[in-house]
mmCIF file of C-alpha atoms in Angstrom:
data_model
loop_
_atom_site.group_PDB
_atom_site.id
_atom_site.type_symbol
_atom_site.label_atom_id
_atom_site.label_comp_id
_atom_site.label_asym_id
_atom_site.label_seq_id
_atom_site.Cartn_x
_atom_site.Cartn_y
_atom_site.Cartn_z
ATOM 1 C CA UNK P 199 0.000 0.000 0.000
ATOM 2 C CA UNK P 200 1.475 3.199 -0.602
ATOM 3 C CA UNK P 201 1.103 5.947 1.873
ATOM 4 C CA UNK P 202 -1.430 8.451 -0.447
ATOM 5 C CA UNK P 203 -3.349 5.170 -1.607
ATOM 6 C CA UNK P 204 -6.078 3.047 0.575
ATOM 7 C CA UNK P 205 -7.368 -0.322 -0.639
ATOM 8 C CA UNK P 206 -10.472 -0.762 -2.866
ATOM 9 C CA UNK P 207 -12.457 -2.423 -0.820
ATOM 10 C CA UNK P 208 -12.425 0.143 2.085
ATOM 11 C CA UNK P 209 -16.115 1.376 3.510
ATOM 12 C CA UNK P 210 -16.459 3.896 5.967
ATOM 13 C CA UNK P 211 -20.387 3.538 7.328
ATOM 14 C CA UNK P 212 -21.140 2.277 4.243
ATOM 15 C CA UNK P 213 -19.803 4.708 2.108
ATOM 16 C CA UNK P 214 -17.282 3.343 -0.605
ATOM 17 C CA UNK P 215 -14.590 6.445 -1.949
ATOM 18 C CA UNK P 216 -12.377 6.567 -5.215
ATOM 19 C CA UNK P 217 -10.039 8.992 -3.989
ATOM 20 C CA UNK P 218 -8.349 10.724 -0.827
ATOM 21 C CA UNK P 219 -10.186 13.535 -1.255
ATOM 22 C CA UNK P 220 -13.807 11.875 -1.157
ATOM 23 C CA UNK P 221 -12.261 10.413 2.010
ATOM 24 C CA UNK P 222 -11.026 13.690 3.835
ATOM 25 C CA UNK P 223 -14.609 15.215 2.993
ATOM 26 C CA UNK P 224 -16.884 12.735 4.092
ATOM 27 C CA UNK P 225 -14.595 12.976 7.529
ATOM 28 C CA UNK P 226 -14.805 16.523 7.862
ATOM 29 C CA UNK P 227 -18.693 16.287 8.055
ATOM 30 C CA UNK P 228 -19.245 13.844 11.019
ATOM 31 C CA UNK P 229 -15.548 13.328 12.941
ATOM 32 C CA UNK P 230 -13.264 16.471 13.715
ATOM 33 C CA UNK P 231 -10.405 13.816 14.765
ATOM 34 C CA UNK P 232 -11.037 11.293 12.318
ATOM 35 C CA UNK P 233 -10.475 13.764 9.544
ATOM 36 C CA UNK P 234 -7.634 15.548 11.536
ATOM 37 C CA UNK P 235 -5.883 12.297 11.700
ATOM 38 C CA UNK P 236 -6.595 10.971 7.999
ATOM 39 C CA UNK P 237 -5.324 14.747 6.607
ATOM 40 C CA UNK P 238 -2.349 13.586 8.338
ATOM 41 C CA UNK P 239 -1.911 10.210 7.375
ATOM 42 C CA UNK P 240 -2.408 11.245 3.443
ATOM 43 C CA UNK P 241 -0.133 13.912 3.525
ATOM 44 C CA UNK P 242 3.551 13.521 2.650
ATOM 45 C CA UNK P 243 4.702 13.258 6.087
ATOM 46 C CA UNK P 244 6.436 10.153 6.918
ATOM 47 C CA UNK P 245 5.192 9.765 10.562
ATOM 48 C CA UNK P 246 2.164 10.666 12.626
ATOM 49 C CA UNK P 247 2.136 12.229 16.512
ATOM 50 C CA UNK P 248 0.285 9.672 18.883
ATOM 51 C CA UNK P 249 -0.615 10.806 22.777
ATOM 52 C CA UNK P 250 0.016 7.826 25.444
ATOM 53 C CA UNK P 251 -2.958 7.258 27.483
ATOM 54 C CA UNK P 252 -1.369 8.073 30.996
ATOM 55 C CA UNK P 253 -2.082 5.344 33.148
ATOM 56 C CA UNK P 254 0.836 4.597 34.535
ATOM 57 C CA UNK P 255 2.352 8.332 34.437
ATOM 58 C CA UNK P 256 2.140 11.698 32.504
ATOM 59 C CA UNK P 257 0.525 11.877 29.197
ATOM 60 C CA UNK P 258 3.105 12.267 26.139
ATOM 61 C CA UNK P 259 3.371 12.740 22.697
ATOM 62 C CA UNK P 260 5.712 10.114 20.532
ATOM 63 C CA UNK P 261 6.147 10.055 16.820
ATOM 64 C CA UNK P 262 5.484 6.564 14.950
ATOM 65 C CA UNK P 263 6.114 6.060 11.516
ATOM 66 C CA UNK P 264 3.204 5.603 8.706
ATOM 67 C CA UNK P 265 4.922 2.390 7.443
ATOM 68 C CA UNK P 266 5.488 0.869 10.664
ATOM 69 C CA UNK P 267 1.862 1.969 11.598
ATOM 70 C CA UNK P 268 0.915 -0.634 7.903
ATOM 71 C CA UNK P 269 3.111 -3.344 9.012
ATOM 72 C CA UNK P 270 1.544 -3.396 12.713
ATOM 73 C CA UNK P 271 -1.835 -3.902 10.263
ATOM 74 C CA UNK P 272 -0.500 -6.459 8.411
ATOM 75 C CA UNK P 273 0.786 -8.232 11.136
ATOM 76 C CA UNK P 274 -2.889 -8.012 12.419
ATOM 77 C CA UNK P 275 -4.687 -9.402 9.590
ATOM 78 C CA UNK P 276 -2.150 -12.200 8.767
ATOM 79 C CA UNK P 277 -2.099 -13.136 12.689
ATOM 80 C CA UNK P 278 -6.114 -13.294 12.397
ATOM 81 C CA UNK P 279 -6.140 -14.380 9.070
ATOM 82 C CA UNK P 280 -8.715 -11.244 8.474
ATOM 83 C CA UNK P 281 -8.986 -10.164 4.756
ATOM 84 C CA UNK P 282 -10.489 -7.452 2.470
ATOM 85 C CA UNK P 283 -14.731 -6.906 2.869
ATOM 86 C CA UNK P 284 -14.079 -8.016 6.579
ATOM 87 C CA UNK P 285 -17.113 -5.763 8.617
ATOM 88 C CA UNK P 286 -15.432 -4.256 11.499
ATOM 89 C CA UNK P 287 -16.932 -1.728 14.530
ATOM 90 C CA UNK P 288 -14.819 0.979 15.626
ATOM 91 C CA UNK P 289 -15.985 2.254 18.845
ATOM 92 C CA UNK P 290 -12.450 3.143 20.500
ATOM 93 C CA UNK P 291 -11.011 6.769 20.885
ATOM 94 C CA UNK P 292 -9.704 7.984 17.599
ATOM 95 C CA UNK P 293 -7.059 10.102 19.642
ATOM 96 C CA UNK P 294 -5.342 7.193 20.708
ATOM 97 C CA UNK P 295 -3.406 4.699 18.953
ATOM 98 C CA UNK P 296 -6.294 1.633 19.258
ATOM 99 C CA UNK P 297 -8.881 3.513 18.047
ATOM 100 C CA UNK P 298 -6.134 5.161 15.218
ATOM 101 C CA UNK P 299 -5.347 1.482 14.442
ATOM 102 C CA UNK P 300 -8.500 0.374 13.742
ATOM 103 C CA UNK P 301 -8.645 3.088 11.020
ATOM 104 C CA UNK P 302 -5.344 2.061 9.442
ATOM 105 C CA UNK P 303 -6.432 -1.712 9.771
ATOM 106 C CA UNK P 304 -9.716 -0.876 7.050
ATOM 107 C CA UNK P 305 -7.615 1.262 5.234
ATOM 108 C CA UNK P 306 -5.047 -1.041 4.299
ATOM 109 C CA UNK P 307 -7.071 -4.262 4.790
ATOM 110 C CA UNK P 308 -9.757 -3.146 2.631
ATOM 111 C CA UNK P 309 -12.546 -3.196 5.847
ATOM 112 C CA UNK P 310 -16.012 -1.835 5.726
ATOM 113 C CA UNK P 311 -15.274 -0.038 8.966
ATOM 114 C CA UNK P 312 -18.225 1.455 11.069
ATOM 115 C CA UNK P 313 -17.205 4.143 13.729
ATOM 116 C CA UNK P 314 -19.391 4.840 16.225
ATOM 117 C CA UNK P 315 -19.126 7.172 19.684
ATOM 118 C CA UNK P 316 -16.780 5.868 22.334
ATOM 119 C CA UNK P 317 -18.622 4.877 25.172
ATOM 120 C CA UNK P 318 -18.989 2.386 28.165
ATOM 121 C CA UNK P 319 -21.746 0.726 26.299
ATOM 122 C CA UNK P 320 -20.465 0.523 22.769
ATOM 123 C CA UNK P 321 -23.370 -2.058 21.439
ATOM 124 C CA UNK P 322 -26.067 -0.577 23.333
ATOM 125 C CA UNK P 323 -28.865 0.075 20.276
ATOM 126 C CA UNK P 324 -26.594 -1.463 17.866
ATOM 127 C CA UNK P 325 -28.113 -4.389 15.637
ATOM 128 C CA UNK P 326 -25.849 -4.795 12.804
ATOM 129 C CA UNK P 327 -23.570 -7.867 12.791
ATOM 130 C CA UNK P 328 -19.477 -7.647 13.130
ATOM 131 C CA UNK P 329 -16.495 -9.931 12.056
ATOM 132 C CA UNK P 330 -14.186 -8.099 14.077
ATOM 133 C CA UNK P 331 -13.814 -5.088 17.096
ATOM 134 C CA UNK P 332 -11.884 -4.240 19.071
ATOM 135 C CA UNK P 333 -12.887 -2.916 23.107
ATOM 136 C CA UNK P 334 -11.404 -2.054 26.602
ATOM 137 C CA UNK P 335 -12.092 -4.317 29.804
ATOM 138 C CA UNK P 336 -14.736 -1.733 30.978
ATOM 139 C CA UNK P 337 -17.106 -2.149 26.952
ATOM 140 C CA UNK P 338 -16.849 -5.762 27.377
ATOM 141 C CA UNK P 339 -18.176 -5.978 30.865
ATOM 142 C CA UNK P 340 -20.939 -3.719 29.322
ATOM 143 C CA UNK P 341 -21.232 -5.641 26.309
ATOM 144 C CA UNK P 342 -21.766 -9.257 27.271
ATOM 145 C CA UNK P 343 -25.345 -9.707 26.519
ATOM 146 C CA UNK P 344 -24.530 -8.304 22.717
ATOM 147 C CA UNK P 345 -21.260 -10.295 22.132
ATOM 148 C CA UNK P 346 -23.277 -12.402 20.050
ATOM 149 C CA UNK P 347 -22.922 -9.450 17.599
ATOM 150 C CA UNK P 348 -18.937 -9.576 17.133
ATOM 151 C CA UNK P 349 -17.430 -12.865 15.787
ATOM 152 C CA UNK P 350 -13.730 -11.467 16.653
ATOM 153 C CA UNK P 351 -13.052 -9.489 19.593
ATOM 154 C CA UNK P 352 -9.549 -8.448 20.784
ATOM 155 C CA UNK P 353 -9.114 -6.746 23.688
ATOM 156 C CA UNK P 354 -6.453 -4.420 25.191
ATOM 157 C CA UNK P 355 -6.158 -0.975 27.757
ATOM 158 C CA UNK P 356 -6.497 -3.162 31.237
ATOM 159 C CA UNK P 357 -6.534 -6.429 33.131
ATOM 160 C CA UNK P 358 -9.171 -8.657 32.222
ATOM 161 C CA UNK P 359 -11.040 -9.882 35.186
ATOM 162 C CA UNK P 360 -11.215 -13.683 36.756
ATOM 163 C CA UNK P 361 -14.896 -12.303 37.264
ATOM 164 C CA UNK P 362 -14.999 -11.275 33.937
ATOM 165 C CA UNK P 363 -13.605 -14.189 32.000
ATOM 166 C CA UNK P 364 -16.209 -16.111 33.433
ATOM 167 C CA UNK P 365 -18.901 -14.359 31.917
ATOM 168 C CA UNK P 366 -17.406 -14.601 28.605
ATOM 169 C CA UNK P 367 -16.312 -18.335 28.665
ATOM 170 C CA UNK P 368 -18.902 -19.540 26.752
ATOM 171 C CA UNK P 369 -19.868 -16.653 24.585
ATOM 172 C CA UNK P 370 -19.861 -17.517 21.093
ATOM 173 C CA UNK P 371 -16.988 -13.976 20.486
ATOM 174 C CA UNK P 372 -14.024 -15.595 20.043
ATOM 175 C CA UNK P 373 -11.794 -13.251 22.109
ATOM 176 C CA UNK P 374 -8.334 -12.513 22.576
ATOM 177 C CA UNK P 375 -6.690 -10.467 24.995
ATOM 178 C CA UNK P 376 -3.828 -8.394 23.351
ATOM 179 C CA UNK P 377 -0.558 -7.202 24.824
ATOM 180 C CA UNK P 378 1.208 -3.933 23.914
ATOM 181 C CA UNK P 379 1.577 -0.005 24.043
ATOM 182 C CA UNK P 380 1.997 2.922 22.264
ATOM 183 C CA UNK P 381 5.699 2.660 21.386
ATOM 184 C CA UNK P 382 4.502 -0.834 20.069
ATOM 185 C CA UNK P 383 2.063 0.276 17.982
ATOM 186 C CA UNK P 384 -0.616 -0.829 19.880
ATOM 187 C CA UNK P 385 -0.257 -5.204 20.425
ATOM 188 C CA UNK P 386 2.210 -7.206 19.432
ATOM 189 C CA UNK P 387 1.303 -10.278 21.626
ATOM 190 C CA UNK P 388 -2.344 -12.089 21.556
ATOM 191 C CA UNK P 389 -3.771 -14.316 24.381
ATOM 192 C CA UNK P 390 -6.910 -16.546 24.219
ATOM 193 C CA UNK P 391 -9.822 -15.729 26.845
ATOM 194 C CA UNK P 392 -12.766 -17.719 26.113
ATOM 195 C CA UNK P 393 -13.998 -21.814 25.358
ATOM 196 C CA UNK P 394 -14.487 -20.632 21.839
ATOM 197 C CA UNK P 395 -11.399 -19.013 20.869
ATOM 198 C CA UNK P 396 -9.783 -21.816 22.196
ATOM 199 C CA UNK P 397 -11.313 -24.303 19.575
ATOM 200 C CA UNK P 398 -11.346 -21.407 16.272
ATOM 201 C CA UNK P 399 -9.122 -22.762 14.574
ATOM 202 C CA UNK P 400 -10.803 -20.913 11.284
ATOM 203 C CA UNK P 401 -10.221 -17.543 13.117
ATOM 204 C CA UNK P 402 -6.801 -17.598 14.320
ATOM 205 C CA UNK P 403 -3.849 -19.815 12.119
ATOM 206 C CA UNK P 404 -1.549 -19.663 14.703
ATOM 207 C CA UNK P 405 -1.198 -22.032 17.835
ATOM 208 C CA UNK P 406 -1.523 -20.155 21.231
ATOM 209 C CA UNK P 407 -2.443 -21.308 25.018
ATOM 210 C CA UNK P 408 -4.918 -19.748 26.659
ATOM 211 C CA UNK P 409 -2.888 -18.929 29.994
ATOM 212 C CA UNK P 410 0.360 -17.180 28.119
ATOM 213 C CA UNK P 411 0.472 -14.557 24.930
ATOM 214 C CA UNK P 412 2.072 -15.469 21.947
ATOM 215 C CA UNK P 413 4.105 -12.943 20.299
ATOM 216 C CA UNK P 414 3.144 -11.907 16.736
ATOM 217 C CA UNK P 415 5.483 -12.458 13.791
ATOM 218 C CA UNK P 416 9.102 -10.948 13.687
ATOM 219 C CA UNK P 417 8.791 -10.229 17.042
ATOM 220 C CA UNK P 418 11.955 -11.092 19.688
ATOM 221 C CA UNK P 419 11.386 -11.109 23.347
ATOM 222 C CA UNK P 420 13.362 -11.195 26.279
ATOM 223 C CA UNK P 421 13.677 -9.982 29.661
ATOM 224 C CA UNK P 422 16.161 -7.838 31.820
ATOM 225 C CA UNK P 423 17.903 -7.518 35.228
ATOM 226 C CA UNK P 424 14.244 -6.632 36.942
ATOM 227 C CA UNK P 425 12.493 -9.852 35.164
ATOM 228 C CA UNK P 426 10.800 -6.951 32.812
ATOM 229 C CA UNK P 427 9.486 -7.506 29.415
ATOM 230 C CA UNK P 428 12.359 -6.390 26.359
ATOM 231 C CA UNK P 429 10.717 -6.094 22.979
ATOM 232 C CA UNK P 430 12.818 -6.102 20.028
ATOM 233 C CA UNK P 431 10.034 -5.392 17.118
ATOM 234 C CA UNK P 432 11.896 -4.056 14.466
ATOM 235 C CA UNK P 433 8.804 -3.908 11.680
ATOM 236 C CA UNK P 434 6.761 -1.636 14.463
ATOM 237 C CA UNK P 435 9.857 0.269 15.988
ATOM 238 C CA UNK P 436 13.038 0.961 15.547
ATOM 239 C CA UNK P 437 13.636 0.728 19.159
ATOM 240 C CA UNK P 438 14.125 -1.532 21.628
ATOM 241 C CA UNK P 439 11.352 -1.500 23.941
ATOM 242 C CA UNK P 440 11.865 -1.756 27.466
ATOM 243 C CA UNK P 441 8.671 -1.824 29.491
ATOM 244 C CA UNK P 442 8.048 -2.321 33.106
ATOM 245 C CA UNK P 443 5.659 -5.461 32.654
ATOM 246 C CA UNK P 444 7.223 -8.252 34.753
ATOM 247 C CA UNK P 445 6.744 -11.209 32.850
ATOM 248 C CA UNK P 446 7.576 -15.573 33.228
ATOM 249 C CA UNK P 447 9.147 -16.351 29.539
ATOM 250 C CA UNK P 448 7.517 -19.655 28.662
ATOM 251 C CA UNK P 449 9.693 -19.778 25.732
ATOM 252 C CA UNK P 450 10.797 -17.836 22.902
ATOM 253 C CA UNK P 451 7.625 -16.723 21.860
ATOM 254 C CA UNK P 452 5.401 -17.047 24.714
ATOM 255 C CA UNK P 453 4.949 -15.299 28.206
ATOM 256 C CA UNK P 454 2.755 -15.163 31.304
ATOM 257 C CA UNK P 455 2.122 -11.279 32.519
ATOM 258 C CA UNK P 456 2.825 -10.994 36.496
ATOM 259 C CA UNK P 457 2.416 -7.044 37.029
ATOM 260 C CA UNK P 458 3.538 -3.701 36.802
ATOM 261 C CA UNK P 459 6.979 -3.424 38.846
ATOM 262 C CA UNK P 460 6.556 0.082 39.164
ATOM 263 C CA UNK P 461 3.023 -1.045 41.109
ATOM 264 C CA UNK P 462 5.473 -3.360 43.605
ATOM 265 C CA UNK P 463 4.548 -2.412 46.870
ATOM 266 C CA UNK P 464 7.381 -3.175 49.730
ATOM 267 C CA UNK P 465 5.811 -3.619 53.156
ATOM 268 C CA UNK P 466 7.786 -4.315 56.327
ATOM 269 C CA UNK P 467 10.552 -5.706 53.902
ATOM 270 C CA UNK P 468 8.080 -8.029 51.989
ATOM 271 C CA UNK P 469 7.379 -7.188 48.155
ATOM 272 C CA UNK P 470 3.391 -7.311 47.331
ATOM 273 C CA UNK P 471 2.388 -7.613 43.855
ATOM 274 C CA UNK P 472 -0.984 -6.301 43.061
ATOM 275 C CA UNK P 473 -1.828 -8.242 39.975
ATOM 276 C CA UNK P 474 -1.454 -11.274 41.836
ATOM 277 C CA UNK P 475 -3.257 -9.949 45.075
ATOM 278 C CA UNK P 476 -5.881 -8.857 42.845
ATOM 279 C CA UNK P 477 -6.702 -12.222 41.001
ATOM 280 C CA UNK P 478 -7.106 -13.641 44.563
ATOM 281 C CA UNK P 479 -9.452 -11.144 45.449
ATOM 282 C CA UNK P 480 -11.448 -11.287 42.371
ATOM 283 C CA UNK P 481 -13.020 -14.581 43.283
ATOM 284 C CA UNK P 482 -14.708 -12.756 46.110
ATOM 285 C CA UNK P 483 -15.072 -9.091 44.892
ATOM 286 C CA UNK P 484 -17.267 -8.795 42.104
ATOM 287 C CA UNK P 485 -17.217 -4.674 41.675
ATOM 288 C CA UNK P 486 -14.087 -2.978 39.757
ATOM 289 C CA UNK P 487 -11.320 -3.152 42.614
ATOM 290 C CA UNK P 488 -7.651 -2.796 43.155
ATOM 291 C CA UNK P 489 -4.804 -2.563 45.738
ATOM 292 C CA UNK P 490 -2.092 -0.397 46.629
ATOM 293 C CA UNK P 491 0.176 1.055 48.755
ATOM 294 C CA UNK P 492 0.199 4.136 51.159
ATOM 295 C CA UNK P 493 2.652 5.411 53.341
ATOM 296 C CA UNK P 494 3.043 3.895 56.917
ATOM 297 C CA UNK P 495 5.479 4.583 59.610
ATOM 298 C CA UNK P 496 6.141 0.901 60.680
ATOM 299 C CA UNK P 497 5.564 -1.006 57.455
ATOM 300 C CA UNK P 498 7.019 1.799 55.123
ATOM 301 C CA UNK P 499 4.193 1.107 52.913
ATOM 302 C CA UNK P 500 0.435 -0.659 53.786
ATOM 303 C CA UNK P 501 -1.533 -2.460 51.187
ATOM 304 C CA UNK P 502 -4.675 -1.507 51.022
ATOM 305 C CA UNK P 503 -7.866 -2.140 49.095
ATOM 306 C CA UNK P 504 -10.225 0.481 47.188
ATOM 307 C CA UNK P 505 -13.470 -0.684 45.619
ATOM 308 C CA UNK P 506 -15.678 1.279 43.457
ATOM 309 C CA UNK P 507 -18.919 1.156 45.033
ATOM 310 C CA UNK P 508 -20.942 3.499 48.071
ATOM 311 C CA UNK P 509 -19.489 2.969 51.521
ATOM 312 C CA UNK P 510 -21.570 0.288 53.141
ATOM 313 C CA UNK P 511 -20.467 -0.730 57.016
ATOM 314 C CA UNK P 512 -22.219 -3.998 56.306
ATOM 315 C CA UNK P 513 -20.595 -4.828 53.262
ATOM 316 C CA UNK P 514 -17.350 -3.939 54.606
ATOM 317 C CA UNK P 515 -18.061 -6.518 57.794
ATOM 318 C CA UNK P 516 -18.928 -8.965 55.398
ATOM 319 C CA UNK P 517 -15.929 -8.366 52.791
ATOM 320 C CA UNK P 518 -13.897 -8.677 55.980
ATOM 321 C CA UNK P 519 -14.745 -11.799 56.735
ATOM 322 C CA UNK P 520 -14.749 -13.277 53.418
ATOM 323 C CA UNK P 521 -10.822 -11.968 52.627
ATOM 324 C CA UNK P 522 -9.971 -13.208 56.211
ATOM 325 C CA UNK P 523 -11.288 -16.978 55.051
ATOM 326 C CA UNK P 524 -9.576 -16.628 51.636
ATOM 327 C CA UNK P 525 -7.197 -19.474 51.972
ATOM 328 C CA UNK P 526 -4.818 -18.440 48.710
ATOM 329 C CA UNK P 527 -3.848 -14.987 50.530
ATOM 330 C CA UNK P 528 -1.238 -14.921 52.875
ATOM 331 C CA UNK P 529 -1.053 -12.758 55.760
ATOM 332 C CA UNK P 530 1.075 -10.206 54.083
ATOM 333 C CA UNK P 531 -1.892 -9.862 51.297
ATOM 334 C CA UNK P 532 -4.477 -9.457 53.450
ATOM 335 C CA UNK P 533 -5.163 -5.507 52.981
ATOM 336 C CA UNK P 534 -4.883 -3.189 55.982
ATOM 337 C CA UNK P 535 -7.520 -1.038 54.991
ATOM 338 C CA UNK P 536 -10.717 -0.737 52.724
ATOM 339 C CA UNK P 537 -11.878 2.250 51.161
ATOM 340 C CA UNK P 538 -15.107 2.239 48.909
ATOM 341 C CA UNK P 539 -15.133 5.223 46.099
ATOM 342 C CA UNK P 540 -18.197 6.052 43.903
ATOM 343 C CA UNK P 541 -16.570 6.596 40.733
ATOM 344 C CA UNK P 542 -12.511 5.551 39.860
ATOM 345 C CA UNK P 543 -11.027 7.894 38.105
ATOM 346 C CA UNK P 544 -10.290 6.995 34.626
ATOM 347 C CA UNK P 545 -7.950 7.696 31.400
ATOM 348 C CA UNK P 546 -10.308 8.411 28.122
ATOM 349 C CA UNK P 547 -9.598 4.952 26.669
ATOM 350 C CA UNK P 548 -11.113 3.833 29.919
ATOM 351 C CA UNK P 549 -7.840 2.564 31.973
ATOM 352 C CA UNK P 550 -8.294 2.764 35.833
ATOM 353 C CA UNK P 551 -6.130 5.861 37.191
ATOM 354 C CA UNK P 552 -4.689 4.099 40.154
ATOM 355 C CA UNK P 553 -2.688 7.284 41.603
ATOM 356 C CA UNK P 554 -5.526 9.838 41.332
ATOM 357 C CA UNK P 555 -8.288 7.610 42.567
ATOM 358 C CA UNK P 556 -6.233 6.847 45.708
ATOM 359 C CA UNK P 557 -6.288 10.505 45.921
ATOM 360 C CA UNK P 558 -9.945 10.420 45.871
ATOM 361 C CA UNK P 559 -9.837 8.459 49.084
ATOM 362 C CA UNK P 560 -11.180 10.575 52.531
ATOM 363 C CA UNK P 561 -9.465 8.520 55.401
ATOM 364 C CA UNK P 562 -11.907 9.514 57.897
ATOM 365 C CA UNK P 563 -14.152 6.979 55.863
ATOM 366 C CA UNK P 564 -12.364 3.914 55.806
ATOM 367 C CA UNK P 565 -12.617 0.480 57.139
ATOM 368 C CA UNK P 566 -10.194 -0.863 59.043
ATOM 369 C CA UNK P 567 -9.166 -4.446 59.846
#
């Protein structure tokens, strides 16, 4: 594909184009950044600006190149074996590289691509029928009843749920959690979530376990003195990518995700990984929850556990007793504290905020062990 050309095949809501500029104005009259970005992509600029959703720190701008941006499409398609006239739902951010990437996907796949508004509840009123979409945790808790709807669903932006993947286990959405970033150009390594993705074997040519991701094509892995994830994708970037993911390397091509070492919390000398708290707690917690660390003056740092839901003495009394009889915790994971908030704070692509909802938390209001 060359960079001022899109395949002939590619629909946007319906609406076939034989040139650029049919393209740039039938985006000018219903998406501000949908046209924005396309003016960009078609111009003679080798690389496009992409924001970083800020969940793990401050927001920033990187520049990724318009061919790598293709391959990281190709790489897509091949990996799903998805081809031209596939129908696809857009109904991610445009102002982030997912909901970018879905663009460049139709465009160079030849798609008939669909965008709609970027909400919570991305099927809600929808009818239409979809080979492929792609969502954050937060639309496909919100989606489950309509999952019927998408064929192919990857998912990226957050942690799946153990609550969550049992809802979906037996949907007929074959669906795929992915792993990457922004510097990646959005995922690079695929993981199987549900009974039916396990056995579709006409959606996905490649061989993957459900518990690990697989890597995409042409794409090294390794890790480093912390037991951090090293990326060495050189179609997608021409940079190594060292991330702060601690991973298990099952083998060249395959790894288990453990955490965030930057969310490592050290308490009285003993190192508490969240992720792995989390799962334990999710068997018992059914609201969006996480745990952290706040300062302490004997332990240094105290785990504690916020849950998005109105403050309820009785629930906490209960939760209490239910974490205390959790056998797969240790005393070390057992949290401190509970604090309930109404609302976490979230990025626009939906990622939970951990930092600034802690700093939603009113002490006076928690519950204490």
């Amino acid at each position: 594909m060359i960079l001022d050309k899109f395949h002939k095949d590619f629909r946007l809501n319906g609406t076939s184009f034989s040139s650029v500029d049919e393209i740039l104005g039938y985006t000018s009259s219903f998406s501000d950044e949908i046209h924005q970005f396309l003016t960009i992509w078609f111009s003679d600029q080798a690389w496009v600006v992409v924001k970083t959703s800020g969940s793990t720190g401050i927001p920033k701008e990187i520049k990724l190149e318009k061919r790598q941006m293709i391959n990281s499409a190709l790489a897509t398609g091949n990996f799903f074996d998805i081809k031209e006239n596939t129908t696809a739902l857009l109904c991610l951010p445009t102002d982030y590289i997912a909901g970018k990437m879905m663009l460049i996907r139709a465009l160079t796949l030849g798609w008939h691509l669909d965008v709609v508004k970027a909400t919570s509840f991305p099927l809600r009123g929808i009818k239409k029928h979809y080979d492929f979409s792609a969502m954050v945790p937060l639309q496909l808790e919100n989606s489950i009843k309509e999952l019927h709807q998408i064929k192919t669903l990857i998912v990226g932006g957050g942690v799946v749920s153990v609550n969550l993947k049992d809802k979906i286990k037996d949907t007929t959405c074959a669906i795929f959690a992915t792993y990457g970033m922004t510097e990646t150009i959005t995922h690079i390594a695929i993981k199987k979530l549900n009974n039916n993705s396990l056995s579709s074997v006409s959606v996905i040519k490649q061989p993957i376990y459900k518990e690990y991701y697989k890597t995409l094509p042409d794409v090294e892995i390794y890790i480093d003195s912390r037991g951090c994830l090293v990326i060495h994708a050189p179609k997608v970037s021409n940079e190594v990518v060292f991330t702060n993911d601690r991973v298990r390397l099952i083998s060249d091509h395959q790894f288990e995700w453990l955490g965030r070492v930057d969310n490592v919390i050290n308490s009285g000398g003993v190192k508490l990984h969240p992720e792995e708290i989390e799962e334990k707690l999710a068997k018992i917690i059914r609201n969006r929850f996480f745990v952290t660390g706040i300062p302490d003056e004997q332990l240094g740092e105290k785990l504690v556990l916020l849950i998005e839901q109105v403050d309820s003495c009785d629930i906490s009394k209960f939760l209490k007793l239910e974490i205390a009889e959790l056998k797969t915790l240790s005393k070390f994971e057992i949290p401190k504290e509970i604090y309930f908030v109404d609302k976490f704070i979230e990025t626009k692509t939906k990622k939970i905020q951990r930092k600034k909802t802690l700093d939603l938390v009113n002490y006076s209001t928690k519950f204490k062990r």
